[in-house]
Every structure is written in structure tokens, then in C-alpha cells.
Amino acid sequence: MKAPEIPGNEIFRLAALHALPLLDTAPEADFDAVVRIGQALFNLPTCTVTLVDKHRQWFKARVGLDAPETHRDVSFCGHAILQDDVFVVADASQDERFHDNPLVTGAPFIRFYAGAPIRLPNGYSIGTVCVFGPEPRTGMAPAERKLLQDLAALALAAIGMRALRDNLDQAQAEADRLRLVAMALPQPVALADPAGRLILANEAFAQFCSRPAEEGEDVAALLDVDAAIWSPAVMLAAGNYEATIPMAGTRPALSVWRDAQGFVLVQAGR
């Protein structure tokens, strides 16, 4: 048996894999669909989406296989990630690299194997989409190779969508935390969109307003501020990023900051 070689960029490849993160996560529909399609397309009992970790290969999705992972030293996918093209083994029992491999001499008794690398946009191969079975095959036609590469591309797309969802979830969590902080502050705080419509206001800011501070209301109107004193449109047109709104009576002035999302209003001097 020949254990797979370690890529020269292994440190960076592992860093890219661990940064996703995907290892040891629960099953997900997008990845499960890939292996079901692979099993049906190639009429083979087993298809997996495999991630090759430092000492193991872990299956993000699998059909026709009970084990959630196997050791990297005996993995076929450890060989496949070293390739640019689809890695094909027609009969593992007759291949000097695999003939005495425990995955060949014992369950799942691999004979035919084909794996397409999952390569991230930065060039690192983190795993494969592979199919295998207990019967030898003569090889793989170019059209079949392309189909397996297409499945690897689908797995990569699922990874990208998962990362996007994770980023959106994280951004939402941060936004929720900031909202809670803003609502708890004793000083007036409000957020408005680029048109000056209210997005959020805490109780202290609501005390500044001439009527209930409801989402979507025009902030200048809520504050009963004349356009000559402050107007979102004028501030945008002038290219100003900071302004001060003097308030009538005993109310302290408000500071306004503009960013790409709109306006932030807080008590001046805070």
C-alpha cells in the first residue's frame, strides 16, 4: 500500500480548509443532493463529498457508506487532491498503490474509484467528490469525467453559499447586539436610512420627537427641524459627513454622522 503524499502547500491548504468551517458539521441538503446525484449518474453504490484533514478524511455528505470518516493514510481521496484532473482507479485490487489497502481487502471492498478535486478559488484542494464500488471498471469516459467535475463544482458552490449564509448570520447577530446596546443607552441614539427615514430610535431619542418615533418616519419631521437647519438631502448634496442639529428649548444639540447606510444621530458631545 502507498499512503498519499503530502502536498507542498499543506500548511496553507489546511488553513483554508479549517477557515470555512465545514469539518464535523451536521448534514446539509445542498451537499446531500450532490451525493445522491452522483450515485444515480454513475450507477455506483457509494458517493461522498470528502474533506481531507490533517490525519483523516471526513465525509461532509455520503450515500452507501456508514463510516463518517477514515484515516488519511488509507484514503483514495488523499491521492485525488494531488491531481488537477479526475483521479481514476480502475481496479484497486490490481493497483500496487491500493491492492493491500484495508478499504480494498475489507469493507467497503473498493475496486473502482473516481474522485474529482474540490478546489477553492485560492487554488487549494480541500477534498473531493468521489464515487466508488466493489466491481472493477475499465475506466472513465471523458464525458463521465466532466460530469464528476461538475459535481465537484456543485459542491464548491454549496460551500460558497454556506459561507455566505454564515457571514449573513454573523452580520445579523452583530446588528442585533448593536441594537440592544443602542436601546439601553441613556443618551439619545437613532439610525436613519439615506433618505432620512427612521430605522431605529431608543427611548431617550424618542423624548426629542414631537410625535411617536415609528420606523419609516421622516427624522427631520419627528424632530420638528426646519430644512434650513438640517436636511439629509442637503447634507448628501454638500458631501458633508458630520453636522450638528441645534434643538429648541432645553433639549441638547444632536450630532449627525453620515455613512454608506445612512445617518447616525446622537447627543452632541457624546
PDB file of C-alpha atoms in Angstrom:
ATOM      1  CA  MET A   1       0.000   0.000   0.000  1.00  0.00           C
ATOM      2  CA  LYS A   2       1.160   3.529  -0.771  1.00  0.00           C
ATOM      3  CA  ALA A   3      -0.037   6.307   1.524  1.00  0.00           C
ATOM      4  CA  PRO A   4      -0.915   9.556  -0.274  1.00  0.00           C
ATOM      5  CA  GLU A   5       1.813  12.158  -0.487  1.00  0.00           C
ATOM      6  CA  ILE A   6       1.501  15.390   1.469  1.00  0.00           C
ATOM      7  CA  PRO A   7       1.105  18.454  -0.774  1.00  0.00           C
ATOM      8  CA  GLY A   8       3.866  21.054  -0.641  1.00  0.00           C
ATOM      9  CA  ASN A   9       1.309  23.690   0.342  1.00  0.00           C
ATOM     10  CA  GLU A  10      -0.194  21.544   3.111  1.00  0.00           C
ATOM     11  CA  ILE A  11       0.024  24.173   5.879  1.00  0.00           C
ATOM     12  CA  PHE A  12      -1.880  26.685   3.768  1.00  0.00           C
ATOM     13  CA  ARG A  13      -4.271  24.048   2.392  1.00  0.00           C
ATOM     14  CA  LEU A  14      -5.258  23.009   5.911  1.00  0.00           C
ATOM     15  CA  ALA A  15      -5.624  26.646   6.965  1.00  0.00           C
ATOM     16  CA  ALA A  16      -8.009  27.214   4.061  1.00  0.00           C
ATOM     17  CA  LEU A  17     -10.000  24.085   4.991  1.00  0.00           C
ATOM     18  CA  HIS A  18     -10.262  24.971   8.678  1.00  0.00           C
ATOM     19  CA  ALA A  19     -11.260  28.560   7.919  1.00  0.00           C
ATOM     20  CA  LEU A  20     -14.501  27.554   6.203  1.00  0.00           C
ATOM     21  CA  PRO A  21     -15.556  25.914   8.707  1.00  0.00           C
ATOM     22  CA  LEU A  22     -17.122  22.666   7.490  1.00  0.00           C
ATOM     23  CA  LEU A  23     -15.479  19.830   9.379  1.00  0.00           C
ATOM     24  CA  ASP A  24     -17.726  17.926  11.797  1.00  0.00           C
ATOM     25  CA  THR A  25     -20.833  19.897  10.869  1.00  0.00           C
ATOM     26  CA  ALA A  26     -24.314  18.405  10.550  1.00  0.00           C
ATOM     27  CA  PRO A  27     -25.679  17.076   7.239  1.00  0.00           C
ATOM     28  CA  GLU A  28     -26.957  19.755   4.853  1.00  0.00           C
ATOM     29  CA  ALA A  29     -29.366  19.437   1.953  1.00  0.00           C
ATOM     30  CA  ASP A  30     -27.105  21.028  -0.681  1.00  0.00           C
ATOM     31  CA  PHE A  31     -24.301  18.522  -0.079  1.00  0.00           C
ATOM     32  CA  ASP A  32     -26.648  15.553   0.328  1.00  0.00           C
ATOM     33  CA  ALA A  33     -28.122  16.353  -3.095  1.00  0.00           C
ATOM     34  CA  VAL A  34     -24.662  16.155  -4.675  1.00  0.00           C
ATOM     35  CA  VAL A  35     -24.029  12.604  -3.457  1.00  0.00           C
ATOM     36  CA  ARG A  36     -27.499  11.373  -4.421  1.00  0.00           C
ATOM     37  CA  ILE A  37     -26.993  12.725  -7.935  1.00  0.00           C
ATOM     38  CA  GLY A  38     -23.518  11.182  -8.122  1.00  0.00           C
ATOM     39  CA  GLN A  39     -24.769   7.766  -7.053  1.00  0.00           C
ATOM     40  CA  ALA A  40     -27.524   7.858  -9.671  1.00  0.00           C
ATOM     41  CA  LEU A  41     -25.392   9.274 -12.506  1.00  0.00           C
ATOM     42  CA  PHE A  42     -22.632   6.700 -12.240  1.00  0.00           C
ATOM     43  CA  ASN A  43     -24.737   3.745 -11.077  1.00  0.00           C
ATOM     44  CA  LEU A  44     -22.355   3.092  -8.216  1.00  0.00           C
ATOM     45  CA  PRO A  45     -23.292   2.260  -4.625  1.00  0.00           C
ATOM     46  CA  THR A  46     -21.237   4.987  -2.970  1.00  0.00           C
ATOM     47  CA  CYS A  47     -20.708   8.696  -3.481  1.00  0.00           C
ATOM     48  CA  THR A  48     -19.189  11.103  -0.978  1.00  0.00           C
ATOM     49  CA  VAL A  49     -18.284  14.735  -0.542  1.00  0.00           C
ATOM     50  CA  THR A  50     -14.962  14.264   1.217  1.00  0.00           C
ATOM     51  CA  LEU A  51     -12.840  16.783   3.113  1.00  0.00           C
ATOM     52  CA  VAL A  52      -9.198  15.790   3.581  1.00  0.00           C
ATOM     53  CA  ASP A  53      -7.990  16.888   7.015  1.00  0.00           C
ATOM     54  CA  LYS A  54      -4.516  16.515   8.532  1.00  0.00           C
ATOM     55  CA  HIS A  55      -4.880  12.888   9.648  1.00  0.00           C
ATOM     56  CA  ARG A  56      -8.299  11.879   8.324  1.00  0.00           C
ATOM     57  CA  GLN A  57     -10.762  12.172   5.508  1.00  0.00           C
ATOM     58  CA  TRP A  58     -14.174  13.252   6.757  1.00  0.00           C
ATOM     59  CA  PHE A  59     -17.371  12.905   4.752  1.00  0.00           C
ATOM     60  CA  LYS A  60     -19.492  16.054   4.659  1.00  0.00           C
ATOM     61  CA  ALA A  61     -22.064  14.015   2.736  1.00  0.00           C
ATOM     62  CA  ARG A  62     -22.198  10.333   1.922  1.00  0.00           C
ATOM     63  CA  VAL A  63     -24.508   7.705   0.485  1.00  0.00           C
ATOM     64  CA  GLY A  64     -23.757   3.984   0.504  1.00  0.00           C
ATOM     65  CA  LEU A  65     -21.218   4.255   3.331  1.00  0.00           C
ATOM     66  CA  ASP A  66     -21.702   4.006   7.107  1.00  0.00           C
ATOM     67  CA  ALA A  67     -18.358   5.361   8.367  1.00  0.00           C
ATOM     68  CA  PRO A  68     -18.294   9.158   8.911  1.00  0.00           C
ATOM     69  CA  GLU A  69     -14.521   9.269   8.342  1.00  0.00           C
ATOM     70  CA  THR A  70     -11.444   7.148   7.685  1.00  0.00           C
ATOM     71  CA  HIS A  71      -7.718   7.631   8.226  1.00  0.00           C
ATOM     72  CA  ARG A  72      -5.966   9.744   5.639  1.00  0.00           C
ATOM     73  CA  ASP A  73      -3.148   7.208   5.216  1.00  0.00           C
ATOM     74  CA  VAL A  74      -5.560   4.713   3.630  1.00  0.00           C
ATOM     75  CA  SER A  75      -7.630   7.263   1.720  1.00  0.00           C
ATOM     76  CA  PHE A  76      -8.062   7.313  -2.039  1.00  0.00           C
ATOM     77  CA  CYS A  77      -9.129  10.955  -1.824  1.00  0.00           C
ATOM     78  CA  GLY A  78      -5.742  11.860  -0.335  1.00  0.00           C
ATOM     79  CA  HIS A  79      -4.319  10.865  -3.725  1.00  0.00           C
ATOM     80  CA  ALA A  80      -7.101  12.591  -5.656  1.00  0.00           C
ATOM     81  CA  ILE A  81      -6.479  16.062  -4.138  1.00  0.00           C
ATOM     82  CA  LEU A  82      -2.979  15.962  -5.631  1.00  0.00           C
ATOM     83  CA  GLN A  83      -4.404  15.833  -9.157  1.00  0.00           C
ATOM     84  CA  ASP A  84      -5.649  18.556 -11.477  1.00  0.00           C
ATOM     85  CA  ASP A  85      -7.898  16.108 -13.313  1.00  0.00           C
ATOM     86  CA  VAL A  86     -10.209  13.354 -12.111  1.00  0.00           C
ATOM     87  CA  PHE A  87      -8.297  10.600 -10.313  1.00  0.00           C
ATOM     88  CA  VAL A  88      -9.409   7.152 -11.505  1.00  0.00           C
ATOM     89  CA  VAL A  89      -8.515   3.672 -10.225  1.00  0.00           C
ATOM     90  CA  ALA A  90      -9.998   1.002 -12.496  1.00  0.00           C
ATOM     91  CA  ASP A  91      -9.295  -1.985 -10.223  1.00  0.00           C
ATOM     92  CA  ALA A  92      -7.763  -1.253  -6.835  1.00  0.00           C
ATOM     93  CA  SER A  93      -7.028  -4.938  -6.208  1.00  0.00           C
ATOM     94  CA  GLN A  94      -4.610  -4.883  -9.152  1.00  0.00           C
ATOM     95  CA  ASP A  95      -3.073  -1.482  -8.369  1.00  0.00           C
ATOM     96  CA  GLU A  96       0.209  -1.541  -6.417  1.00  0.00           C
ATOM     97  CA  ARG A  97      -0.798   1.601  -4.542  1.00  0.00           C
ATOM     98  CA  PHE A  98      -4.003   0.043  -3.183  1.00  0.00           C
ATOM     99  CA  HIS A  99      -4.025  -3.774  -3.533  1.00  0.00           C
ATOM    100  CA  ASP A 100      -3.377  -4.315   0.194  1.00  0.00           C
ATOM    101  CA  ASN A 101      -5.267  -1.241   1.387  1.00  0.00           C
ATOM    102  CA  PRO A 102      -7.731  -2.185   4.202  1.00  0.00           C
ATOM    103  CA  LEU A 103     -10.505  -0.394   2.286  1.00  0.00           C
ATOM    104  CA  VAL A 104      -9.821  -2.825  -0.572  1.00  0.00           C
ATOM    105  CA  THR A 105      -9.178  -6.048   1.361  1.00  0.00           C
ATOM    106  CA  GLY A 106     -12.067  -5.280   3.729  1.00  0.00           C
ATOM    107  CA  ALA A 107     -15.299  -3.286   3.709  1.00  0.00           C
ATOM    108  CA  PRO A 108     -16.269  -1.434   1.591  1.00  0.00           C
ATOM    109  CA  PHE A 109     -14.091  -3.615  -0.726  1.00  0.00           C
ATOM    110  CA  ILE A 110     -13.251  -0.816  -3.153  1.00  0.00           C
ATOM    111  CA  ARG A 111     -12.346  -1.837  -6.673  1.00  0.00           C
ATOM    112  CA  PHE A 112     -13.352   1.089  -8.887  1.00  0.00           C
ATOM    113  CA  TYR A 113     -12.772   4.628  -7.629  1.00  0.00           C
ATOM    114  CA  ALA A 114     -13.036   8.070  -9.251  1.00  0.00           C
ATOM    115  CA  GLY A 115     -12.570  11.386  -7.458  1.00  0.00           C
ATOM    116  CA  ALA A 116     -12.709  14.987  -8.692  1.00  0.00           C
ATOM    117  CA  PRO A 117     -10.864  17.547  -6.547  1.00  0.00           C
ATOM    118  CA  ILE A 118     -12.821  20.335  -4.860  1.00  0.00           C
ATOM    119  CA  ARG A 119     -10.534  23.290  -5.456  1.00  0.00           C
ATOM    120  CA  LEU A 120     -11.184  26.613  -3.728  1.00  0.00           C
ATOM    121  CA  PRO A 121     -10.815  29.867  -5.712  1.00  0.00           C
ATOM    122  CA  ASN A 122      -7.443  30.399  -3.987  1.00  0.00           C
ATOM    123  CA  GLY A 123      -6.194  27.157  -5.571  1.00  0.00           C
ATOM    124  CA  TYR A 124      -6.180  24.860  -2.535  1.00  0.00           C
ATOM    125  CA  SER A 125      -7.756  21.415  -2.958  1.00  0.00           C
ATOM    126  CA  ILE A 126      -9.639  20.673   0.246  1.00  0.00           C
ATOM    127  CA  GLY A 127     -11.313  17.442  -0.766  1.00  0.00           C
ATOM    128  CA  THR A 128     -13.211  15.609  -3.478  1.00  0.00           C
ATOM    129  CA  VAL A 129     -16.494  14.444  -4.805  1.00  0.00           C
ATOM    130  CA  CYS A 130     -15.869  10.749  -5.367  1.00  0.00           C
ATOM    131  CA  VAL A 131     -17.724   7.628  -6.445  1.00  0.00           C
ATOM    132  CA  PHE A 132     -16.666   4.045  -5.899  1.00  0.00           C
ATOM    133  CA  GLY A 133     -17.883   0.473  -5.847  1.00  0.00           C
ATOM    134  CA  PRO A 134     -16.860  -3.168  -5.354  1.00  0.00           C
ATOM    135  CA  GLU A 135     -16.676  -4.057  -9.049  1.00  0.00           C
ATOM    136  CA  PRO A 136     -13.779  -3.129 -11.395  1.00  0.00           C
ATOM    137  CA  ARG A 137     -14.471  -0.893 -14.381  1.00  0.00           C
ATOM    138  CA  THR A 138     -12.429  -0.310 -17.485  1.00  0.00           C
ATOM    139  CA  GLY A 139     -12.068   3.389 -16.756  1.00  0.00           C
ATOM    140  CA  MET A 140     -13.998   6.589 -17.222  1.00  0.00           C
ATOM    141  CA  ALA A 141     -15.046   8.263 -20.472  1.00  0.00           C
ATOM    142  CA  PRO A 142     -14.280  11.981 -20.948  1.00  0.00           C
ATOM    143  CA  ALA A 143     -17.971  12.826 -20.640  1.00  0.00           C
ATOM    144  CA  GLU A 144     -18.149  10.948 -17.318  1.00  0.00           C
ATOM    145  CA  ARG A 145     -15.073  12.765 -16.039  1.00  0.00           C
ATOM    146  CA  LYS A 146     -16.721  16.069 -16.909  1.00  0.00           C
ATOM    147  CA  LEU A 147     -19.881  15.076 -15.020  1.00  0.00           C
ATOM    148  CA  LEU A 148     -17.848  14.259 -11.912  1.00  0.00           C
ATOM    149  CA  GLN A 149     -16.029  17.590 -12.214  1.00  0.00           C
ATOM    150  CA  ASP A 150     -19.426  19.267 -12.484  1.00  0.00           C
ATOM    151  CA  LEU A 151     -20.450  17.616  -9.218  1.00  0.00           C
ATOM    152  CA  ALA A 152     -17.263  18.932  -7.591  1.00  0.00           C
ATOM    153  CA  ALA A 153     -18.217  22.387  -8.888  1.00  0.00           C
ATOM    154  CA  LEU A 154     -21.673  21.987  -7.325  1.00  0.00           C
ATOM    155  CA  ALA A 155     -20.065  21.041  -4.016  1.00  0.00           C
ATOM    156  CA  LEU A 156     -17.845  24.131  -4.263  1.00  0.00           C
ATOM    157  CA  ALA A 157     -20.940  26.277  -4.938  1.00  0.00           C
ATOM    158  CA  ALA A 158     -22.604  24.769  -1.857  1.00  0.00           C
ATOM    159  CA  ILE A 159     -19.521  25.661   0.181  1.00  0.00           C
ATOM    160  CA  GLY A 160     -19.704  29.223  -1.125  1.00  0.00           C
ATOM    161  CA  MET A 161     -23.399  29.535  -0.318  1.00  0.00           C
ATOM    162  CA  ARG A 162     -22.811  28.147   3.152  1.00  0.00           C
ATOM    163  CA  ALA A 163     -20.054  30.686   3.795  1.00  0.00           C
ATOM    164  CA  LEU A 164     -22.345  33.467   2.582  1.00  0.00           C
ATOM    165  CA  ARG A 165     -25.122  32.339   4.909  1.00  0.00           C
ATOM    166  CA  ASP A 166     -22.651  32.149   7.815  1.00  0.00           C
ATOM    167  CA  ASN A 167     -21.453  35.689   7.071  1.00  0.00           C
ATOM    168  CA  LEU A 168     -25.029  36.972   6.881  1.00  0.00           C
ATOM    169  CA  ASP A 169     -25.906  35.239  10.143  1.00  0.00           C
ATOM    170  CA  GLN A 170     -22.839  36.739  11.813  1.00  0.00           C
ATOM    171  CA  ALA A 171     -23.645  40.197  10.462  1.00  0.00           C
ATOM    172  CA  GLN A 172     -27.231  39.881  11.713  1.00  0.00           C
ATOM    173  CA  ALA A 173     -26.019  38.774  15.136  1.00  0.00           C
ATOM    174  CA  GLU A 174     -23.702  41.791  15.348  1.00  0.00           C
ATOM    175  CA  ALA A 175     -26.518  44.101  14.231  1.00  0.00           C
ATOM    176  CA  ASP A 176     -28.795  42.637  16.900  1.00  0.00           C
ATOM    177  CA  ARG A 177     -26.144  43.213  19.568  1.00  0.00           C
ATOM    178  CA  LEU A 178     -25.643  46.819  18.495  1.00  0.00           C
ATOM    179  CA  ARG A 179     -29.401  47.364  18.529  1.00  0.00           C
ATOM    180  CA  LEU A 180     -29.632  46.094  22.104  1.00  0.00           C
ATOM    181  CA  VAL A 181     -26.760  48.345  23.178  1.00  0.00           C
ATOM    182  CA  ALA A 182     -28.305  51.386  21.482  1.00  0.00           C
ATOM    183  CA  MET A 183     -31.691  50.755  23.071  1.00  0.00           C
ATOM    184  CA  ALA A 184     -30.126  50.503  26.543  1.00  0.00           C
ATOM    185  CA  LEU A 185     -28.117  53.744  26.377  1.00  0.00           C
ATOM    186  CA  PRO A 186     -29.384  56.667  28.454  1.00  0.00           C
ATOM    187  CA  GLN A 187     -28.271  59.116  25.736  1.00  0.00           C
ATOM    188  CA  PRO A 188     -30.403  59.645  22.604  1.00  0.00           C
ATOM    189  CA  VAL A 189     -29.405  57.386  19.692  1.00  0.00           C
ATOM    190  CA  ALA A 190     -31.111  56.924  16.328  1.00  0.00           C
ATOM    191  CA  LEU A 191     -30.363  55.444  12.918  1.00  0.00           C
ATOM    192  CA  ALA A 192     -31.858  56.689   9.653  1.00  0.00           C
ATOM    193  CA  ASP A 193     -31.611  55.498   6.058  1.00  0.00           C
ATOM    194  CA  PRO A 194     -30.053  57.654   3.262  1.00  0.00           C
ATOM    195  CA  ALA A 195     -33.429  59.382   2.744  1.00  0.00           C
ATOM    196  CA  GLY A 196     -33.594  60.358   6.409  1.00  0.00           C
ATOM    197  CA  ARG A 197     -36.279  57.824   7.364  1.00  0.00           C
ATOM    198  CA  LEU A 198     -36.063  56.383  10.860  1.00  0.00           C
ATOM    199  CA  ILE A 199     -34.676  52.836  11.209  1.00  0.00           C
ATOM    200  CA  LEU A 200     -34.119  52.668  14.966  1.00  0.00           C
ATOM    201  CA  ALA A 201     -34.533  55.005  17.941  1.00  0.00           C
ATOM    202  CA  ASN A 202     -34.026  54.403  21.641  1.00  0.00           C
ATOM    203  CA  GLU A 203     -36.305  55.766  24.353  1.00  0.00           C
ATOM    204  CA  ALA A 204     -34.060  58.767  25.045  1.00  0.00           C
ATOM    205  CA  PHE A 205     -34.231  59.814  21.379  1.00  0.00           C
ATOM    206  CA  ALA A 206     -37.996  59.368  21.363  1.00  0.00           C
ATOM    207  CA  GLN A 207     -38.188  62.063  24.023  1.00  0.00           C
ATOM    208  CA  PHE A 208     -36.735  64.520  21.491  1.00  0.00           C
ATOM    209  CA  CYS A 209     -39.511  63.846  18.981  1.00  0.00           C
ATOM    210  CA  SER A 210     -42.711  65.818  18.509  1.00  0.00           C
ATOM    211  CA  ARG A 211     -44.709  62.611  17.918  1.00  0.00           C
ATOM    212  CA  PRO A 212     -44.181  58.827  18.378  1.00  0.00           C
ATOM    213  CA  ALA A 213     -40.864  57.746  16.815  1.00  0.00           C
ATOM    214  CA  GLU A 214     -42.013  54.987  14.488  1.00  0.00           C
ATOM    215  CA  GLU A 215     -39.861  53.214  11.906  1.00  0.00           C
ATOM    216  CA  GLY A 216     -40.073  54.813   8.470  1.00  0.00           C
ATOM    217  CA  GLU A 217     -40.942  58.286   9.761  1.00  0.00           C
ATOM    218  CA  ASP A 218     -39.002  61.291   8.458  1.00  0.00           C
ATOM    219  CA  VAL A 219     -36.428  62.124  11.149  1.00  0.00           C
ATOM    220  CA  ALA A 220     -36.373  65.871  10.437  1.00  0.00           C
ATOM    221  CA  ALA A 221     -40.164  65.981  10.796  1.00  0.00           C
ATOM    222  CA  LEU A 222     -40.049  63.931  14.012  1.00  0.00           C
ATOM    223  CA  LEU A 223     -37.575  66.411  15.467  1.00  0.00           C
ATOM    224  CA  ASP A 224     -39.584  69.347  14.096  1.00  0.00           C
ATOM    225  CA  VAL A 225     -36.400  70.634  12.431  1.00  0.00           C
ATOM    226  CA  ASP A 226     -36.636  73.056   9.521  1.00  0.00           C
ATOM    227  CA  ALA A 227     -34.754  72.087   6.332  1.00  0.00           C
ATOM    228  CA  ALA A 228     -32.673  75.233   6.722  1.00  0.00           C
ATOM    229  CA  ILE A 229     -31.297  73.779   9.975  1.00  0.00           C
ATOM    230  CA  TRP A 230     -30.767  70.181   8.796  1.00  0.00           C
ATOM    231  CA  SER A 231     -31.799  68.172   5.777  1.00  0.00           C
ATOM    232  CA  PRO A 232     -30.494  64.731   4.741  1.00  0.00           C
ATOM    233  CA  ALA A 233     -30.709  65.721   1.066  1.00  0.00           C
ATOM    234  CA  VAL A 234     -28.736  68.936   1.610  1.00  0.00           C
ATOM    235  CA  MET A 235     -26.140  67.097   3.703  1.00  0.00           C
ATOM    236  CA  LEU A 236     -25.706  64.472   0.985  1.00  0.00           C
ATOM    237  CA  ALA A 237     -25.551  67.039  -1.820  1.00  0.00           C
ATOM    238  CA  ALA A 238     -22.927  69.051   0.053  1.00  0.00           C
ATOM    239  CA  GLY A 239     -20.827  65.949   0.679  1.00  0.00           C
ATOM    240  CA  ASN A 240     -20.802  66.574   4.420  1.00  0.00           C
ATOM    241  CA  TYR A 241     -20.212  63.650   6.754  1.00  0.00           C
ATOM    242  CA  GLU A 242     -20.810  65.476  10.039  1.00  0.00           C
ATOM    243  CA  ALA A 243     -23.378  68.033  11.148  1.00  0.00           C
ATOM    244  CA  THR A 244     -24.923  69.455  14.302  1.00  0.00           C
ATOM    245  CA  ILE A 245     -28.643  69.955  14.792  1.00  0.00           C
ATOM    246  CA  PRO A 246     -29.439  72.640  17.381  1.00  0.00           C
ATOM    247  CA  MET A 247     -32.638  71.804  19.239  1.00  0.00           C
ATOM    248  CA  ALA A 248     -35.220  74.244  20.536  1.00  0.00           C
ATOM    249  CA  GLY A 249     -35.855  74.710  24.244  1.00  0.00           C
ATOM    250  CA  THR A 250     -33.744  72.887  26.789  1.00  0.00           C
ATOM    251  CA  ARG A 251     -33.002  69.910  24.577  1.00  0.00           C
ATOM    252  CA  PRO A 252     -29.259  69.453  23.865  1.00  0.00           C
ATOM    253  CA  ALA A 253     -27.999  69.574  20.290  1.00  0.00           C
ATOM    254  CA  LEU A 254     -27.733  66.376  18.242  1.00  0.00           C
ATOM    255  CA  SER A 255     -24.694  65.290  16.250  1.00  0.00           C
ATOM    256  CA  VAL A 256     -25.259  63.615  12.883  1.00  0.00           C
ATOM    257  CA  TRP A 257     -22.795  61.317  11.104  1.00  0.00           C
ATOM    258  CA  ARG A 258     -23.321  60.043   7.584  1.00  0.00           C
ATOM    259  CA  ASP A 259     -22.090  56.706   6.255  1.00  0.00           C
ATOM    260  CA  ALA A 260     -22.936  54.383   3.354  1.00  0.00           C
ATOM    261  CA  GLN A 261     -26.014  53.059   5.180  1.00  0.00           C
ATOM    262  CA  GLY A 262     -27.486  56.458   6.088  1.00  0.00           C
ATOM    263  CA  PHE A 263     -27.267  58.585   9.237  1.00  0.00           C
ATOM    264  CA  VAL A 264     -26.402  58.135  12.896  1.00  0.00           C
ATOM    265  CA  LEU A 265     -27.803  60.673  15.361  1.00  0.00           C
ATOM    266  CA  VAL A 266     -26.542  61.000  18.939  1.00  0.00           C
ATOM    267  CA  GLN A 267     -26.416  63.693  21.598  1.00  0.00           C
ATOM    268  CA  ALA A 268     -23.740  66.259  20.741  1.00  0.00           C
ATOM    269  CA  GLY A 269     -20.549  65.960  22.736  1.00  0.00           C
ATOM    270  CA  ARG A 270     -21.067  62.238  23.444  1.00  0.00           C
TER     271      ARG A 270
END
